[in-house]
Amino acid sequence: MTSLTDSYRHKGMRKKLVEEVREKGIKDERVLEALEAVPRHFFMDSSFVEIAYQDKPFPIGSGQTISQPYTVAYQTELLRVERGCKVLEVGTGSGYQACILEEMGARVFSVERHYNLYKKTKALLAEMNYKVKVFYGDGYQGLPAFAPFDRIVVTAAAPYLPKPFLEQLKPGGIIVIPVGKGDTQVMKRITKIDDAHTEEEHFGFFRFVPMLGSKAR
Ligand code: SAH
């Protein structure tokens, strides 16, 4: 990355994107403000500036994608992030979602299993002065050394809810996770009431890249 420039033109495109996402049904103003604050074009190659502000997912290399802004906003809204929340993100990818969470006042810990992406994103986030802590590892394990978390958000398609996530969640904590083995997944919000009880809510269908088991380079 040579230069990170956020011009009036970029800001204007971002405002339009925020309005589009609002019209699609996102109501939490804090989420919309975070969307307006994070320069999405920094996460993509400079030749894709126009595309950065369309409400679409986009390939970011290593066979992975930066999620669609609407999807990022939707998951963030479901997560009910509050200032000071300790959040685990599984699937760092470009780092965009992690920055949205930080803008909302969260302390973010993010795990990525793809080594090249991990390295690239860690460097980018540092350059952008975000404090997100990025880890290379298998997200199925959560991040035991930093548990417990107030919130966990999974940004890849999970075949099931991995057990460590509930174990690493504080009572009263929330997990937002797209679950499904096929082409589409149902967005689930799981609230941990106490060690023995959870509440599960289902939302719409989404399409994520699959969550993979072992580390890859
Ligand atoms: N949150 C990202 C979207 C990333 S796409 C963003 O805002 O750009 C999903 C990411 O999950 C990919 O980068 C993929 O490599 C990663 N991933 C897949 N399986 C994983 C696993 N088991 N542990 C951690 N990350 C995983």
Coordinates of C-alpha atoms and ligand atoms in Angstrom, one line a residue:
M1 CA 0.0 0.0 0.0
T2 CA 1.6 3.3 -1.1
S3 CA -0.8 6.0 -0.2
L4 CA -4.1 6.0 1.7
T5 CA -6.0 9.1 0.6
D6 CA -9.6 9.7 1.6
S7 CA -10.8 12.6 -0.6
Y8 CA -14.1 14.5 -0.7
R9 CA -15.0 12.4 -3.6
H10 CA -14.6 9.2 -1.6
K11 CA -16.5 10.7 1.3
G12 CA -19.3 11.6 -1.1
M13 CA -19.5 8.1 -2.5
R14 CA -19.6 6.8 1.0
K15 CA -22.5 9.0 2.0
K16 CA -24.5 7.6 -0.9
L17 CA -23.6 4.1 0.1
V18 CA -24.8 4.7 3.6
E19 CA -28.1 6.0 2.3
E20 CA -28.5 2.9 0.1
V21 CA -27.8 0.6 3.1
R22 CA -30.3 2.7 5.2
E23 CA -32.9 2.3 2.6
K24 CA -32.4 -1.5 2.6
G25 CA -33.5 -1.5 6.3
I26 CA -30.5 -0.8 8.6
K27 CA -31.8 1.4 11.4
D28 CA -29.0 1.6 14.0
E29 CA -27.5 5.1 13.5
R30 CA -24.3 4.0 15.2
V31 CA -23.8 1.3 12.6
L32 CA -24.5 3.8 9.8
E33 CA -22.1 6.3 11.3
A34 CA -19.4 3.6 11.4
L35 CA -20.1 2.7 7.8
E36 CA -19.6 6.4 6.9
A37 CA -16.4 6.6 8.9
V38 CA -14.4 3.7 7.4
P39 CA -12.9 4.3 4.0
R40 CA -13.8 1.0 2.3
H41 CA -11.6 1.8 -0.8
F42 CA -8.5 1.3 1.5
F43 CA -9.3 -2.4 1.6
M44 CA -9.4 -2.9 -2.1
D45 CA -6.9 -2.4 -5.0
S46 CA -6.8 1.3 -6.0
S47 CA -8.2 0.5 -9.5
F48 CA -11.5 -0.5 -7.9
V49 CA -12.4 2.8 -6.1
E50 CA -15.8 3.0 -7.9
I51 CA -16.7 -0.6 -7.0
A52 CA -15.6 0.0 -3.3
Y53 CA -18.7 2.2 -2.8
Q54 CA -21.2 -0.1 -4.5
D55 CA -23.2 -2.3 -2.2
K56 CA -21.5 -5.5 -3.3
P57 CA -19.0 -8.1 -2.1
F58 CA -15.7 -8.1 -3.9
P59 CA -12.7 -10.5 -4.3
I60 CA -9.7 -9.5 -2.2
G61 CA -7.2 -12.3 -3.2
S62 CA -6.5 -15.7 -1.8
G63 CA -9.9 -16.7 -3.0
Q64 CA -11.6 -14.6 -0.4
T65 CA -14.0 -11.7 -0.4
I66 CA -14.7 -8.4 1.4
S67 CA -18.3 -8.7 2.5
Q68 CA -21.1 -6.6 1.1
P69 CA -21.6 -3.4 3.1
Y70 CA -25.2 -4.3 3.7
T71 CA -24.2 -7.7 5.1
V72 CA -21.6 -6.1 7.3
A73 CA -24.1 -3.6 8.6
Y74 CA -26.7 -6.3 9.1
Q75 CA -24.4 -8.5 11.2
T76 CA -23.2 -5.5 13.2
E77 CA -26.7 -4.4 13.9
L78 CA -27.7 -7.8 15.1
L79 CA -24.6 -7.9 17.3
R80 CA -25.8 -5.0 19.5
V81 CA -22.3 -3.6 20.0
E82 CA -21.7 -1.2 22.8
R83 CA -18.7 1.0 23.7
G84 CA -16.0 -1.1 25.4
C85 CA -17.4 -4.4 24.3
K86 CA -14.8 -7.1 23.8
V87 CA -15.5 -8.6 20.4
L88 CA -14.1 -11.7 18.7
E89 CA -14.4 -11.7 14.9
V90 CA -13.8 -15.0 13.1
G91 CA -12.7 -14.4 9.5
T92 CA -10.7 -11.2 9.4
G93 CA -10.5 -11.2 5.6
S94 CA -9.9 -7.6 4.4
G95 CA -10.3 -6.2 8.0
Y96 CA -13.3 -4.0 7.0
Q97 CA -15.8 -5.5 9.4
A98 CA -13.2 -5.3 12.2
C99 CA -12.8 -1.6 11.6
I100 CA -16.5 -1.0 11.6
L101 CA -16.7 -2.7 15.0
E102 CA -13.8 -0.6 16.3
E103 CA -15.5 2.6 15.1
M104 CA -18.4 1.6 17.3
G105 CA -16.2 1.6 20.3
A106 CA -15.4 -2.2 20.5
R107 CA -12.1 -3.7 21.4
V108 CA -11.7 -6.1 18.5
F109 CA -9.8 -9.5 18.3
S110 CA -9.9 -11.0 14.9
V111 CA -8.8 -14.4 13.6
E112 CA -7.9 -15.3 10.1
R113 CA -6.8 -18.7 8.9
H114 CA -5.2 -17.6 5.6
Y115 CA -1.6 -16.6 6.3
N116 CA -1.1 -14.2 3.4
L117 CA -4.4 -12.4 4.2
Y118 CA -3.5 -12.3 7.9
K119 CA -0.2 -10.6 7.2
K120 CA -1.5 -8.2 4.6
T121 CA -4.5 -7.1 6.7
K122 CA -2.5 -6.8 9.9
A123 CA -0.2 -4.4 8.2
L124 CA -3.0 -2.4 6.6
L125 CA -4.9 -1.9 9.9
A126 CA -1.7 -0.7 11.6
E127 CA -1.1 1.7 8.8
M128 CA -4.7 3.0 9.2
N129 CA -4.1 3.3 13.0
Y130 CA -6.7 0.8 14.0
K131 CA -6.1 -1.0 17.2
V132 CA -7.7 -4.3 16.1
K133 CA -5.7 -7.3 17.2
V134 CA -5.3 -9.7 14.3
F135 CA -4.3 -13.4 14.8
Y136 CA -3.4 -16.2 12.5
G137 CA -5.2 -19.3 13.5
D138 CA -8.1 -21.6 13.2
G139 CA -11.2 -19.7 14.1
Y140 CA -13.1 -22.9 15.1
Q141 CA -11.1 -22.8 18.3
G142 CA -12.1 -19.2 19.0
L143 CA -9.4 -17.4 20.9
P144 CA -9.1 -19.0 24.3
A145 CA -6.1 -16.9 25.5
F146 CA -8.2 -13.7 25.2
A147 CA -11.6 -15.1 26.3
P148 CA -14.2 -14.4 27.6
F149 CA -15.8 -12.1 25.0
D150 CA -19.0 -10.0 25.1
R151 CA -19.7 -10.6 21.5
I152 CA -18.6 -13.0 18.7
V153 CA -19.2 -12.4 15.0
V154 CA -18.5 -15.0 12.4
T155 CA -18.0 -13.8 8.9
A156 CA -17.7 -17.1 7.1
A157 CA -20.3 -19.8 6.6
A158 CA -20.2 -22.2 9.6
P159 CA -21.6 -25.7 9.2
Y160 CA -22.6 -25.6 12.9
L161 CA -22.0 -23.5 16.0
P162 CA -18.5 -24.5 17.2
K163 CA -18.6 -25.3 20.9
P164 CA -15.6 -23.1 21.9
F165 CA -17.7 -20.0 20.9
L166 CA -20.3 -20.5 23.7
E167 CA -17.6 -21.4 26.2
Q168 CA -15.7 -18.2 25.4
L169 CA -18.7 -16.0 25.6
K170 CA -19.7 -14.1 28.8
P171 CA -23.2 -14.7 30.2
G172 CA -25.4 -12.2 28.5
G173 CA -23.1 -12.3 25.5
I174 CA -24.2 -12.5 21.9
I175 CA -23.0 -14.6 18.9
V176 CA -23.9 -13.7 15.3
I177 CA -23.1 -16.5 12.9
P178 CA -24.3 -17.6 9.4
V179 CA -25.0 -21.3 9.7
G180 CA -25.5 -23.7 6.8
K181 CA -23.7 -26.3 4.8
G182 CA -25.1 -25.5 1.4
D183 CA -25.0 -22.4 -0.9
T184 CA -26.8 -20.2 1.6
Q185 CA -26.8 -19.9 5.3
V186 CA -29.3 -18.7 7.8
M187 CA -28.2 -15.8 10.0
K188 CA -28.4 -16.8 13.6
R189 CA -28.2 -14.7 16.8
I190 CA -27.4 -16.7 19.9
T191 CA -27.7 -15.1 23.3
K192 CA -26.0 -16.9 26.2
I193 CA -28.3 -16.4 29.1
D194 CA -26.2 -18.4 31.6
D195 CA -23.9 -21.4 31.4
A196 CA -26.9 -23.7 30.9
H197 CA -29.2 -21.6 28.8
T198 CA -29.1 -20.0 25.4
E199 CA -31.7 -18.3 23.2
E200 CA -31.5 -18.6 19.4
E201 CA -33.1 -16.3 16.9
H202 CA -33.1 -16.8 13.1
F203 CA -32.9 -14.0 10.5
G204 CA -32.6 -14.0 6.7
F205 CA -30.5 -16.1 4.3
F206 CA -27.1 -15.0 3.3
R207 CA -24.2 -16.3 1.1
F208 CA -20.8 -16.4 2.7
V209 CA -17.5 -18.2 1.7
P210 CA -17.2 -21.4 3.8
M211 CA -15.4 -21.5 7.1
L212 CA -12.5 -23.9 6.6
G213 CA -11.0 -26.1 9.2
S214 CA -7.2 -26.2 9.0
K215 CA -4.7 -23.4 8.5
A216 CA -3.9 -22.6 4.8
R217 CA -1.2 -20.5 3.1
Ligands
SAH1 N1 -14.9 -10.0 7.7 C1 -14.3 -10.0 6.4 C2 -15.0 -10.9 5.5 C3 -14.1 -12.1 5.2 S1 -14.6 -13.4 4.2 C4 -14.2 -8.6 5.8 O1 -14.8 -7.7 6.4 O2 -13.6 -8.4 4.8 C5 -14.4 -14.7 5.4 C6 -12.9 -14.9 5.9 O3 -13.0 -16.0 6.8 C7 -11.9 -15.2 4.8 O4 -10.9 -14.3 4.8 C8 -11.5 -16.7 5.2 O5 -10.1 -16.9 4.9 C9 -11.7 -16.7 6.7 N2 -11.9 -18.0 7.3 C10 -12.4 -19.1 6.7 N3 -12.4 -20.2 7.6 C11 -11.8 -19.7 8.7 C12 -11.4 -20.3 10.0 N4 -11.6 -21.5 10.3 N5 -10.8 -19.5 10.9 C13 -10.5 -18.1 10.6 N6 -10.8 -17.6 9.5 C14 -11.4 -18.3 8.5

